[in-house]
Amino acid sequence: MRTKPLAVAALLSTSIPVHAVFERTYHSSPLAIQPLTVLVRAPSYDPQNSTLFLVCPTGSAIAQPSPVIYDSTGELVWADPTIGGCNDLNLQTYNGKKVLTFWAGNGNPGTGVQVGNGTARIFDEAYRSVANVSAVNPGGGTDLHEFRIVQPENKTALVTAYTPVPADLSVVGGPKEGWYLNAIIQEVDIASGRVLFNWTSFDHIALTESYNNISQAEDGLSSQTAWDAVHINSIEKDSHGNYLISARHTWTVYNIDGRDGQILWRLGGKNSSFTVTGNDTADAQFHWQHDARWRGSNVISLFDDGAAVLGGTFVINEPVATGKFFQLDLERKTVQLVNRFIPAPNAGPSFAEGSTEVYGSQVVVGYGSNPWLTVHDLTTQQLLFSAVIGPNNSTLWLGGITNYRVYQTSTNEFIGRPQTTPAVTAERDSLGALSVYVSWNGATQVVNYALLTGADAGSVKGTLRTVQRTGFETQISGEGSEGYVQVAALAKDGSVLGTSAVVPVPTVPLV
Ligand SMILES: *[C@@H]1O[C@H](CO)[C@@H](O)[C@H](O)[C@H]1NC(C)=O
Ligand SMILES: *[C@@H]1O[C@H](CO)[C@@H](O)[C@H](O)[C@H]1NC(C)=O
Ligand SMILES: *[C@@H]1O[C@H](CO)[C@@H](O)[C@H](O)[C@H]1NC(C)=O
Ligand SMILES: *[C@@H]1O[C@H](CO)[C@@H](O)[C@H](O)[C@H]1NC(C)=O
Ligand SMILES: *[C@@H]1O[C@H](CO)[C@@H](O)[C@H](O)[C@H]1NC(C)=O
Ligand SMILES: *[C@@H]1O[C@H](CO)[C@@H](O)[C@H](O)[C@H]1NC(C)=O
Ligand SMILES: *[C@@H]1O[C@H](CO)[C@@H](O)[C@H](O)[C@H]1NC(C)=O
Ligand SMILES: *[C@@H]1O[C@H](CO)[C@@H](O)[C@H](O)[C@H]1NC(C)=O
Ligand SMILES: *[C@@H]1O[C@H](CO)[C@@H](O)[C@H](O)[C@H]1NC(C)=O
Ligand SMILES: *[C@@H]1O[C@H](CO)[C@@H](O)[C@H](O)[C@H]1NC(C)=O
């Protein structure tokens, strides 16, 4: 629908792409995925290495756009580039089952078209497609910014959509016969596709609430350059049936009545319903924010980008993007900043995207157009873990590698059971030494690999050696192999999770 690229990428993509420069590649798999580079890891952090990070790296330095799961040692766990560009990979509950959810399609909040036209998708633990969800929006399809299954009912989903509508924009200095990019939120029944709630920004939010300077940004003269006044990027439904939405371009979090769509109150922006109190009033503001979530009945967390790019202009309102928690007094209508999570060792404003999520006693912050993630203790704010998607190379940020949100799960909550078998290749190095390389994309329970061998393809059964899985791909010495090899993937209890194809051992090259 919209062809105008986000200026971040337009400005910075000159020295990019750098495909096949930094990606990790494998002997047994054609995947070429950026590494997760770990910069800080507290000794107490994730002792069993069971944490999984769910991301969708995109950008001009990404050779294989795909949903990606990494573990906390930085190793790849799963990627499927046949899916293509995605956003918002998450683990949610649908129909009583743990599912992987994401949005896939055209558009990219960090480096391409600012809003998306795609499909919200649901995969089971075997990485099979079990449902697709779409907004009902003939003018723009299903947007990439939100796909949240409403809990505990686990039957309906919240999605965003955008569509250009004709509008008089003269009140903000735009054309009288202009175009407005209407932000739509819908709650959709997943099984039937029926729209249960439909709400648009144009019907409820004054043009004058916007901070998206129409002279700097889109001109609003055509449907292709419709003015993105509000830019909704998160929706959450509370237990009263009301919707909390984050609107980046009005710097406002709105609470919307689930019965009639009226705005119950605004937090932030030009017309906040709340007065800032507490001793940190300066930092209690937020700009260009993402991912507003309830954390209990009167605390809201969000990711405060502190910056944006409007047209070709970098707008920096805060020097560093941070995760923030606000305590609301809903009677007195006061708000105070109660927690702030600051990135390290890299720090700076984020020009797009980002998330602040809570897992037990930890907070995971994703910095969006800066492809960093940090994990902090929720109470003490102590930095426990810090990593970068891709190398620790600032040249690649701002459009080279970006990531919309960072969600987390663990190998205790999510059991990846791929439908494939382990992939194996047997190779000799230049000295003739034989190695067998094995990987099993998406398998989360493999602890050991057993190398089996036999003189011919039909007689492979003797176990030559058993080695620990060392990461996405494990190298096994092939010394002593007969003519054929096969690898069995073993669980912690020694049971066989899967066996590879039988492959011939390459002959020793004549020197
Ligand atoms: C990562 O890069 C930043 C500069 O962008 C530097 O300050 C930091 O020390 C680097 N960290 C590591 C662990 O290399
Ligand atoms: C976790 O990963 C680290 C780094 O790769 C490794 O040193 C450590 O032994 C692993 N711990 C466990 C319990 O596997
Ligand atoms: C969802 O859409 C994809 C892409 O069009 C398709 O391959 C897949 O079969 C669909 N899944 C279901 C459950 O309909
Ligand atoms: C959205 O994408 C679909 C599939 O590519 C296409 O048929 C449709 O025309 C697009 N809609 C808009 C409004 O661009
Ligand atoms: C979640 O969905 C399942 C299957 O439809 C249903 O049985 C269960 O009651 C739902 N959970 C809740 C809390 O509503
Ligand atoms: C949602 O509301 C908009 C504006 O009021 C309207 O144009 C559109 O048809 C509605 N969509 C649905 C699916 O009800
Ligand atoms: C909006 O942008 C124009 C053109 O760059 C500039 O002259 C004006 O000061 C800006 N207004 C605000 C409120 O920033
Ligand atoms: C400001 O908010 C109040 C309610 O809190 C609302 O009545 C009023 O219309 C809003 N003003 C504008 C300009 O949106
Ligand atoms: C505010 O100041 C008081 C007293 O100096 C201090 O105890 C409290 O932790 C401060 N609160 C915040 C949010 O910084
Ligand atoms: C960082 O990335 C840029 C762009 O690809 C590359 O030119 C440069 O060599 C990289 N720097 C390091 C230290 O790898």
XYZ file of C-alpha atoms and ligand atoms in Angstrom:
651
model
C 0.000 0.000 0.000
C 2.613 2.571 1.053
C 5.716 2.752 -1.012
C 7.592 5.422 0.916
C 10.529 3.810 2.727
C 11.296 4.697 6.300
C 14.018 7.273 6.188
C 16.249 5.455 8.663
C 17.039 2.878 6.037
C 16.946 5.324 3.166
C 19.579 7.465 4.863
C 21.830 4.700 6.068
C 21.611 1.889 3.597
C 24.300 3.346 1.355
C 27.113 1.176 2.783
C 24.786 -1.829 3.195
C 23.878 -4.602 2.199
C 26.583 -6.779 3.607
C 25.026 -10.169 2.984
C 27.144 -13.195 3.741
C 29.665 -11.116 5.660
C 28.673 -11.651 9.281
C 26.130 -14.482 9.114
C 27.007 -17.816 10.648
C 26.931 -20.656 8.152
C 26.949 -24.413 8.673
C 28.145 -27.608 7.019
C 24.901 -29.496 7.538
C 22.399 -26.677 6.921
C 21.965 -23.969 4.262
C 20.952 -21.414 6.926
C 22.931 -18.158 6.995
C 21.673 -16.325 10.069
C 23.269 -13.480 12.020
C 24.881 -14.610 15.276
C 23.589 -13.406 18.624
C 26.683 -11.743 20.074
C 26.714 -11.932 23.867
C 28.364 -8.857 25.450
C 27.497 -9.221 29.140
C 26.461 -12.279 31.115
C 26.229 -12.199 34.907
C 27.529 -15.386 36.561
C 24.093 -16.075 38.059
C 22.230 -15.635 34.772
C 20.365 -18.584 33.201
C 22.433 -21.384 34.832
C 20.897 -24.147 32.680
C 21.109 -22.176 29.407
C 17.398 -22.872 29.052
C 16.359 -19.357 27.983
C 15.185 -18.869 24.399
C 14.907 -15.463 22.710
C 12.245 -15.065 20.029
C 13.061 -12.437 17.401
C 12.570 -11.430 13.767
C 15.758 -9.784 12.531
C 15.137 -7.663 9.450
C 17.087 -5.062 7.555
C 19.350 -4.639 4.600
C 22.173 -6.729 6.156
C 19.904 -9.737 6.711
C 20.497 -12.316 3.971
C 17.692 -14.651 5.064
C 14.784 -12.776 6.685
C 13.076 -15.262 9.004
C 11.684 -15.800 12.465
C 14.649 -16.766 14.655
C 15.028 -18.460 18.038
C 18.380 -18.106 19.833
C 19.505 -19.530 23.140
C 21.326 -17.441 25.744
C 24.741 -18.742 24.688
C 24.107 -16.976 21.371
C 23.480 -20.180 19.406
C 20.766 -20.454 16.785
C 17.920 -22.835 17.729
C 15.442 -22.346 14.884
C 15.013 -20.311 11.727
C 12.799 -20.827 8.678
C 13.662 -18.432 5.840
C 10.866 -19.903 3.683
C 8.576 -17.750 5.857
C 10.424 -14.575 4.896
C 10.265 -11.194 6.610
C 8.391 -11.305 9.889
C 7.739 -9.389 13.079
C 6.719 -10.119 16.603
C 7.699 -13.793 17.021
C 6.195 -14.865 20.351
C 5.032 -17.865 22.335
C 1.326 -17.581 23.181
C -1.543 -19.881 24.127
C -4.247 -20.677 21.568
C -6.968 -23.292 22.028
C -5.241 -24.436 25.204
C -1.897 -25.102 23.465
C 1.462 -23.333 23.373
C 1.939 -21.859 19.915
C 4.496 -19.761 18.095
C 2.909 -16.618 16.695
C 4.243 -13.998 14.321
C 3.278 -11.676 11.515
C 4.658 -12.327 8.018
C 4.293 -10.294 4.877
C 5.365 -7.131 3.139
C 6.462 -4.123 5.135
C 9.002 -3.568 7.867
C 8.863 -1.046 10.683
C 12.628 -0.620 10.728
C 13.780 -0.524 7.172
C 11.020 -0.597 4.606
C 7.428 0.409 4.318
C 6.365 1.638 7.744
C 3.182 -0.374 8.021
C 2.559 -3.908 6.873
C 0.245 -5.849 4.603
C 0.516 -9.479 5.624
C -0.926 -12.226 7.782
C -0.774 -13.046 11.473
C 0.320 -16.664 11.721
C 0.138 -19.450 14.302
C 2.513 -22.445 14.358
C 2.462 -25.420 16.701
C 5.502 -26.872 18.484
C 6.216 -28.979 15.388
C 6.546 -25.711 13.393
C 3.385 -26.518 11.406
C 0.954 -23.792 10.372
C -2.230 -24.228 12.410
C -4.072 -20.952 11.766
C -3.828 -17.654 9.913
C -5.448 -14.481 11.194
C -6.302 -11.389 9.190
C -7.836 -8.029 9.896
C -10.842 -7.130 7.778
C -9.300 -4.192 5.955
C -9.691 -3.980 2.179
C -7.593 -0.805 2.151
C -4.358 -2.185 3.547
C -4.450 -5.773 4.797
C -3.164 -6.864 8.204
C -0.463 -4.689 9.733
C 2.729 -5.947 11.389
C 2.610 -4.085 14.713
C 0.454 -6.287 16.915
C -0.706 -9.872 17.125
C -1.794 -10.692 20.645
C -4.075 -13.567 21.580
C -6.463 -12.392 24.302
C -5.933 -14.372 27.527
C -7.201 -16.253 29.385
C -9.941 -17.016 26.829
C -7.324 -17.855 24.137
C -9.791 -17.656 21.227
C -9.536 -14.137 19.838
C -6.642 -11.994 18.640
C -5.854 -8.288 18.615
C -4.407 -6.991 15.367
C -3.566 -3.619 13.873
C -4.415 -2.441 10.380
C -3.884 0.761 8.406
C -5.842 2.317 5.602
C -5.586 5.738 3.932
C -8.732 7.898 4.092
C -9.408 11.333 2.563
C -9.282 14.083 5.204
C -8.972 17.825 5.671
C -5.527 18.233 7.234
C -5.443 22.050 7.237
C -5.687 22.248 11.053
C -2.121 20.834 11.222
C -0.820 22.789 8.220
C -1.532 20.052 5.675
C -3.669 20.018 2.535
C -7.412 20.651 2.781
C -8.012 17.763 0.388
C -5.485 15.506 2.023
C -5.044 11.883 3.058
C -4.898 10.542 6.602
C -3.464 7.110 7.454
C -6.205 5.632 9.586
C -4.966 3.318 12.358
C -7.409 0.480 12.995
C -7.556 -1.919 15.899
C -9.598 -5.089 15.656
C -10.336 -8.027 17.896
C -10.852 -11.018 15.606
C -12.224 -14.481 16.404
C -9.337 -16.701 15.267
C -11.384 -19.710 14.163
C -14.085 -17.827 12.231
C -12.254 -14.628 11.247
C -15.198 -12.571 12.525
C -14.406 -9.023 13.717
C -15.656 -8.576 17.300
C -14.311 -5.063 17.937
C -13.378 -2.424 15.369
C -12.006 0.991 16.271
C -10.188 3.623 14.240
C -7.971 6.523 15.243
C -9.713 8.919 12.840
C -13.021 8.494 14.645
C -11.532 9.196 18.110
C -8.219 11.093 18.132
C -7.895 14.767 17.216
C -5.386 15.585 14.458
C -3.811 18.146 16.774
C -2.705 15.439 19.224
C -0.025 14.333 16.739
C 3.687 15.059 17.085
C 4.313 13.757 13.570
C 5.175 17.100 11.959
C 3.373 16.932 8.613
C 5.907 19.312 7.053
C 8.774 17.002 7.987
C 7.041 13.694 7.368
C 4.587 12.592 4.715
C 2.868 15.356 2.822
C -0.603 13.833 3.081
C -1.266 14.767 -0.560
C -1.968 11.270 -1.848
C -3.140 7.914 -0.517
C 0.450 6.659 -0.958
C 1.793 9.385 1.320
C -1.132 9.536 3.741
C -0.222 11.325 6.989
C 0.498 8.830 9.783
C -0.893 10.974 12.602
C -1.267 8.375 15.337
C 0.670 5.162 14.509
C -0.732 2.552 16.879
C 1.860 -0.121 17.708
C 0.467 -2.140 20.615
C -2.939 -3.267 21.865
C -3.792 -5.112 25.037
C -7.207 -6.076 26.432
C -7.672 -5.944 30.202
C -9.943 -8.017 32.437
C -12.650 -5.283 32.291
C -12.774 -5.640 28.510
C -11.060 -2.304 27.836
C -8.185 -1.826 25.405
C -4.834 -0.236 26.228
C -3.162 1.073 23.077
C 0.190 2.707 22.421
C 0.189 5.455 19.796
C 3.731 6.362 18.880
C 2.986 9.582 17.003
C 0.925 11.168 19.779
C 3.332 10.005 22.536
C 0.173 8.748 24.251
C -1.102 5.523 25.788
C -4.918 5.444 25.515
C -7.343 3.411 27.572
C -10.383 2.655 25.406
C -13.795 1.521 26.587
C -14.428 -1.959 25.161
C -18.190 -1.328 24.949
C -18.421 1.935 23.015
C -14.832 2.787 22.009
C -14.750 6.043 24.012
C -11.330 7.125 25.278
C -11.442 6.624 29.065
C -8.115 8.363 29.658
C -4.823 9.360 28.078
C -1.368 8.824 29.573
C 1.236 11.168 28.098
C 1.064 13.398 25.058
C -0.482 16.842 24.643
C -3.654 16.099 26.626
C -2.635 13.666 29.369
C -5.283 12.785 31.950
C -2.488 12.262 34.514
C -0.301 14.688 36.439
C 3.292 13.586 36.878
C 4.411 13.245 40.498
C 7.429 11.705 42.225
C 11.054 12.795 42.221
C 11.881 11.870 38.637
C 9.435 14.079 36.740
C 11.725 14.730 33.771
C 12.198 11.030 32.962
C 8.514 10.305 33.665
C 7.736 11.416 30.113
C 8.038 9.288 27.013
C 8.420 9.940 23.291
C 7.670 7.759 20.226
C 7.019 4.782 22.563
C 6.137 1.135 21.881
C 4.718 -1.912 23.669
C 2.476 -0.487 26.418
C 1.403 -3.283 28.793
C -0.420 -3.599 32.083
C 1.803 -5.026 34.825
C -0.810 -5.472 37.525
C -3.837 -3.239 38.077
C -2.062 0.123 38.205
C 1.389 -0.250 36.643
C 2.121 0.175 32.928
C 5.393 -0.722 31.237
C 6.505 0.547 27.850
C 9.568 0.999 25.678
C 10.501 4.663 25.433
C 12.336 5.082 22.106
C 13.066 8.742 22.829
C 13.587 9.392 19.107
C 12.117 9.073 15.629
C 12.885 9.866 12.024
C 10.373 12.169 10.342
C 10.934 12.342 6.626
C 14.682 12.844 6.428
C 14.990 14.446 9.857
C 16.290 12.667 12.947
C 14.302 13.842 15.962
C 15.996 13.060 19.279
C 14.041 13.900 22.420
C 16.032 11.719 24.825
C 19.672 10.613 24.595
C 18.987 6.990 25.555
C 16.053 4.650 24.859
C 14.923 2.809 27.992
C 12.324 0.412 29.323
C 10.036 2.260 31.762
C 7.471 1.338 34.386
C 4.847 3.856 35.494
C 2.680 3.641 38.568
C -0.762 5.179 38.092
C -3.117 6.491 40.749
C -6.364 6.055 38.841
C -8.415 8.028 41.405
C -6.128 11.028 41.866
C -5.002 10.781 38.214
C -1.325 10.975 39.029
C 1.550 9.030 37.508
C 5.129 8.432 38.548
C 8.116 6.679 37.069
C 8.925 3.707 39.303
C 11.434 1.698 37.287
C 13.780 2.357 34.404
C 15.979 -0.114 32.542
C 19.014 1.406 30.855
C 20.968 -0.338 28.073
C 24.660 -1.229 28.372
C 27.337 -1.418 27.088
C 25.787 0.147 23.980
C 23.382 3.001 24.647
C 21.565 5.566 22.561
C 18.161 6.604 21.281
C 16.101 4.092 19.263
C 14.630 5.559 16.091
C 11.976 2.845 15.708
C 10.482 -0.321 17.264
C 11.336 -1.844 20.654
C 9.778 -3.742 23.558
C 9.811 -4.101 27.339
C 8.614 -7.488 28.556
C 8.484 -9.154 31.976
C 9.386 -12.806 32.660
C 9.120 -13.729 36.320
C 11.649 -11.602 38.196
C 13.363 -10.401 35.013
C 12.738 -7.700 32.437
C 13.782 -8.169 28.801
C 14.211 -4.991 26.786
C 14.516 -5.038 22.987
C 15.872 -1.828 21.450
C 14.224 -2.125 18.040
C 16.217 -0.309 15.370
C 19.228 -0.896 17.608
C 19.304 -4.705 17.477
C 20.272 -4.989 21.133
C 18.590 -6.857 23.926
C 19.196 -6.571 27.645
C 17.913 -8.584 30.593
C 17.620 -6.948 34.008
C 16.521 -7.876 37.477
C 12.993 -6.449 37.775
C 13.506 -5.151 41.315
C 17.131 -4.009 41.395
C 17.377 -3.131 37.678
C 20.793 -4.855 37.641
C 21.980 -5.777 34.147
C 22.144 -9.585 33.915
C 22.621 -10.124 30.202
C 23.290 -8.012 27.139
C 23.541 -9.132 23.536
C 23.415 -7.831 19.968
C 21.704 -9.518 17.034
C 24.615 -9.628 14.603
C 28.117 -8.431 15.401
C 28.781 -5.631 17.908
C 29.201 -3.199 15.023
C 27.333 0.096 15.077
C 27.726 0.511 11.311
C 25.058 -2.162 10.916
C 22.494 -0.478 13.169
C 19.867 1.986 11.975
C 18.650 -0.113 9.088
C 21.256 -2.842 8.558
C 19.916 -5.090 11.322
C 16.776 -4.200 13.256
C 14.343 -6.248 15.316
C 10.799 -5.183 16.214
C 10.388 -6.881 19.603
C 12.217 -9.392 21.823
C 10.103 -12.043 23.487
C 11.435 -14.851 25.641
C 10.565 -18.404 26.549
C 12.552 -21.416 27.751
C 13.170 -25.014 26.840
C 10.946 -25.908 29.820
C 7.951 -24.042 28.366
C 8.475 -24.604 24.656
C 9.391 -28.018 23.260
C 10.399 -27.750 19.616
C 9.572 -31.023 17.844
C 10.443 -30.457 14.191
C 8.851 -32.720 11.585
C 12.239 -33.067 9.901
C 15.055 -35.443 10.808
C 18.545 -34.365 11.908
C 20.644 -33.056 8.984
C 24.046 -34.648 8.524
C 27.055 -34.205 6.301
C 30.329 -36.134 6.354
C 33.381 -34.187 5.210
C 37.129 -34.615 5.153
C 39.467 -31.708 5.844
C 42.534 -31.011 3.700
C 44.538 -33.567 5.689
C 41.911 -36.239 5.094
C 40.488 -36.247 8.649
C 36.789 -37.139 8.636
C 34.183 -35.061 10.498
C 30.476 -35.660 10.689
C 28.434 -32.460 11.158
C 24.918 -32.679 12.525
C 22.192 -30.088 13.164
C 18.462 -30.344 13.779
C 16.735 -27.064 13.097
C 14.191 -26.325 15.830
C 14.807 -29.342 18.082
C 15.072 -28.131 21.688
C 15.514 -31.393 23.608
C 18.685 -32.856 22.080
C 21.436 -33.362 24.652
C 23.717 -35.827 22.851
C 24.313 -37.144 19.367
C 25.327 -40.763 18.694
C 27.362 -41.512 15.574
C 26.448 -44.855 14.023
C 28.402 -46.571 11.274
C 28.311 -49.629 9.033
C 30.040 -51.089 5.998
C 27.053 -50.585 3.725
C 23.972 -48.410 3.709
C 21.716 -51.177 4.999
C 23.870 -52.229 7.942
C 24.477 -48.965 9.822
C 23.837 -49.715 13.496
C 26.980 -49.881 15.569
C 27.484 -46.772 17.762
C 30.975 -45.445 17.143
C 30.801 -42.623 19.684
C 28.367 -40.359 21.526
C 29.122 -36.648 21.945
C 27.408 -33.715 23.636
C 25.439 -31.337 21.446
C 27.551 -28.193 21.300
C 25.216 -25.713 19.625
C 23.113 -25.430 16.469
C 25.626 -27.653 14.703
C 27.775 -30.295 16.387
C 30.986 -31.608 14.872
C 31.711 -35.283 15.549
C 35.013 -36.960 14.749
C 34.430 -39.589 12.084
C 37.603 -41.470 12.909
C 37.022 -45.233 12.677
C 33.932 -44.885 10.460
C 33.169 -47.568 7.949
C 31.632 -46.755 4.571
C 28.368 -45.235 5.870
C 27.322 -43.096 8.843
C 24.112 -41.981 10.498
C 23.447 -39.809 13.570
C 20.847 -40.362 16.283
C 19.687 -37.392 18.383
C 19.344 -38.329 22.045
C 17.319 -36.742 24.833
C 18.551 -36.294 28.403
C 17.235 -39.765 29.347
C 19.054 -41.355 26.392
C 15.913 -41.944 24.335
C 16.182 -41.417 20.573
C 14.385 -38.253 19.422
C 15.212 -38.744 15.752
C 17.716 -40.273 13.358
C 19.312 -38.747 10.304
C 19.524 -40.211 6.833
C 22.380 -42.660 6.208
C 25.169 -40.899 4.316
C 28.264 -42.332 2.598
C 31.661 -41.441 3.969
C 33.760 -39.531 1.399
C 36.785 -41.433 0.226
C 40.264 -40.307 1.251
C 41.594 -38.019 -1.478
C 44.708 -39.328 -3.227
C 47.610 -37.072 -2.366
C 30.514 -3.179 21.735
O 30.677 -1.983 21.014
C 30.642 -0.830 21.804
C 30.741 0.357 20.875
O 29.682 0.404 20.008
C 31.773 -0.836 22.804
O 31.635 0.277 23.655
C 31.702 -2.093 23.635
O 32.817 -2.171 24.475
C 31.651 -3.309 22.755
N 31.456 -4.443 23.630
C 32.116 -5.574 23.484
C 31.896 -6.607 24.534
O 32.827 -5.770 22.549
C 25.971 -22.744 29.416
O 26.677 -22.140 28.339
C 27.967 -21.696 28.710
C 28.554 -20.918 27.557
O 28.463 -21.625 26.375
C 28.813 -22.916 29.116
O 30.087 -22.477 29.517
C 28.129 -23.638 30.253
O 28.822 -24.826 30.552
C 26.693 -23.997 29.881
N 26.018 -24.539 31.050
C 25.266 -25.632 30.985
C 24.615 -26.077 32.259
O 25.102 -26.246 29.949
C -1.611 -19.929 6.253
O -1.152 -19.213 5.115
C 0.011 -19.802 4.522
C 0.518 -18.866 3.465
O -0.480 -18.485 2.602
C -0.365 -21.176 3.980
O 0.775 -21.778 3.417
C -0.845 -22.018 5.145
O -1.279 -23.274 4.676
C -2.003 -21.335 5.869
N -2.310 -22.092 7.065
C -3.542 -22.501 7.366
C -3.721 -23.267 8.625
O -4.497 -22.252 6.658
C -1.990 -6.684 0.267
O -1.253 -7.808 -0.202
C -2.069 -8.686 -0.972
C -1.249 -9.935 -1.252
O 0.030 -9.618 -1.683
C -2.517 -7.975 -2.241
O -3.334 -8.826 -2.999
C -3.328 -6.735 -1.833
O -3.639 -5.995 -2.979
C -2.526 -5.862 -0.889
N -3.413 -4.822 -0.414
C -3.092 -3.552 -0.460
C -4.132 -2.618 0.007
O -2.009 -3.159 -0.836
C -8.415 -21.944 26.181
O -8.916 -22.634 25.034
C -9.320 -23.969 25.299
C -9.706 -24.602 23.981
O -10.667 -23.831 23.322
C -10.483 -23.983 26.276
O -10.858 -25.308 26.573
C -10.048 -23.276 27.557
O -11.155 -23.173 28.411
C -9.510 -21.886 27.242
N -8.985 -21.315 28.462
C -9.657 -20.396 29.166
C -9.033 -19.963 30.432
O -10.686 -19.905 28.771
C -14.313 -0.407 11.076
O -14.645 0.986 11.240
C -14.375 1.772 10.079
C -14.581 3.237 10.432
O -15.628 3.458 11.283
C -15.264 1.298 8.954
O -14.997 2.048 7.811
C -14.991 -0.170 8.679
O -15.853 -0.652 7.700
C -15.134 -0.996 9.941
N -14.683 -2.342 9.675
C -15.345 -3.417 10.118
C -14.757 -4.732 9.737
O -16.326 -3.339 10.797
C 7.801 21.191 11.463
O 8.686 21.097 10.361
C 8.916 22.330 9.725
C 9.727 22.042 8.473
O 10.885 21.318 8.774
C 9.604 23.253 10.707
O 9.792 24.539 10.081
C 8.739 23.424 11.948
O 9.417 24.171 12.920
C 8.395 22.079 12.538
N 7.457 22.246 13.639
C 7.659 21.717 14.817
C 6.572 21.937 15.822
O 8.645 21.060 15.086
C -8.498 16.204 26.015
O -8.987 15.174 26.886
C -10.297 15.377 27.358
C -10.664 14.237 28.261
O -9.593 13.877 29.079
C -11.257 15.439 26.195
O -12.549 15.758 26.686
C -10.821 16.498 25.193
O -11.618 16.388 24.037
C -9.377 16.261 24.798
N -8.931 17.350 23.930
C -8.479 17.110 22.723
C -8.023 18.309 21.972
O -8.372 16.001 22.251
C 12.463 9.428 45.544
O 13.193 9.972 46.597
C 13.117 9.215 47.808
C 13.797 10.005 48.893
O 14.969 10.615 48.416
C 13.767 7.862 47.570
O 13.684 7.063 48.732
C 13.016 7.172 46.463
O 13.654 5.932 46.132
C 12.979 8.036 45.211
N 12.116 7.401 44.253
C 12.485 7.221 42.998
C 11.474 6.580 42.112
O 13.574 7.546 42.577
C 31.304 -3.153 10.627
O 30.442 -3.264 9.511
C 30.855 -2.503 8.413
C 29.752 -2.567 7.371
O 29.626 -3.835 6.908
C 32.188 -3.047 7.897
O 32.626 -2.244 6.816
C 33.194 -2.996 9.013
O 34.378 -3.612 8.612
C 32.676 -3.693 10.257
N 33.591 -3.493 11.362
C 34.078 -4.509 12.040
C 34.988 -4.144 13.174
O 33.805 -5.666 11.782
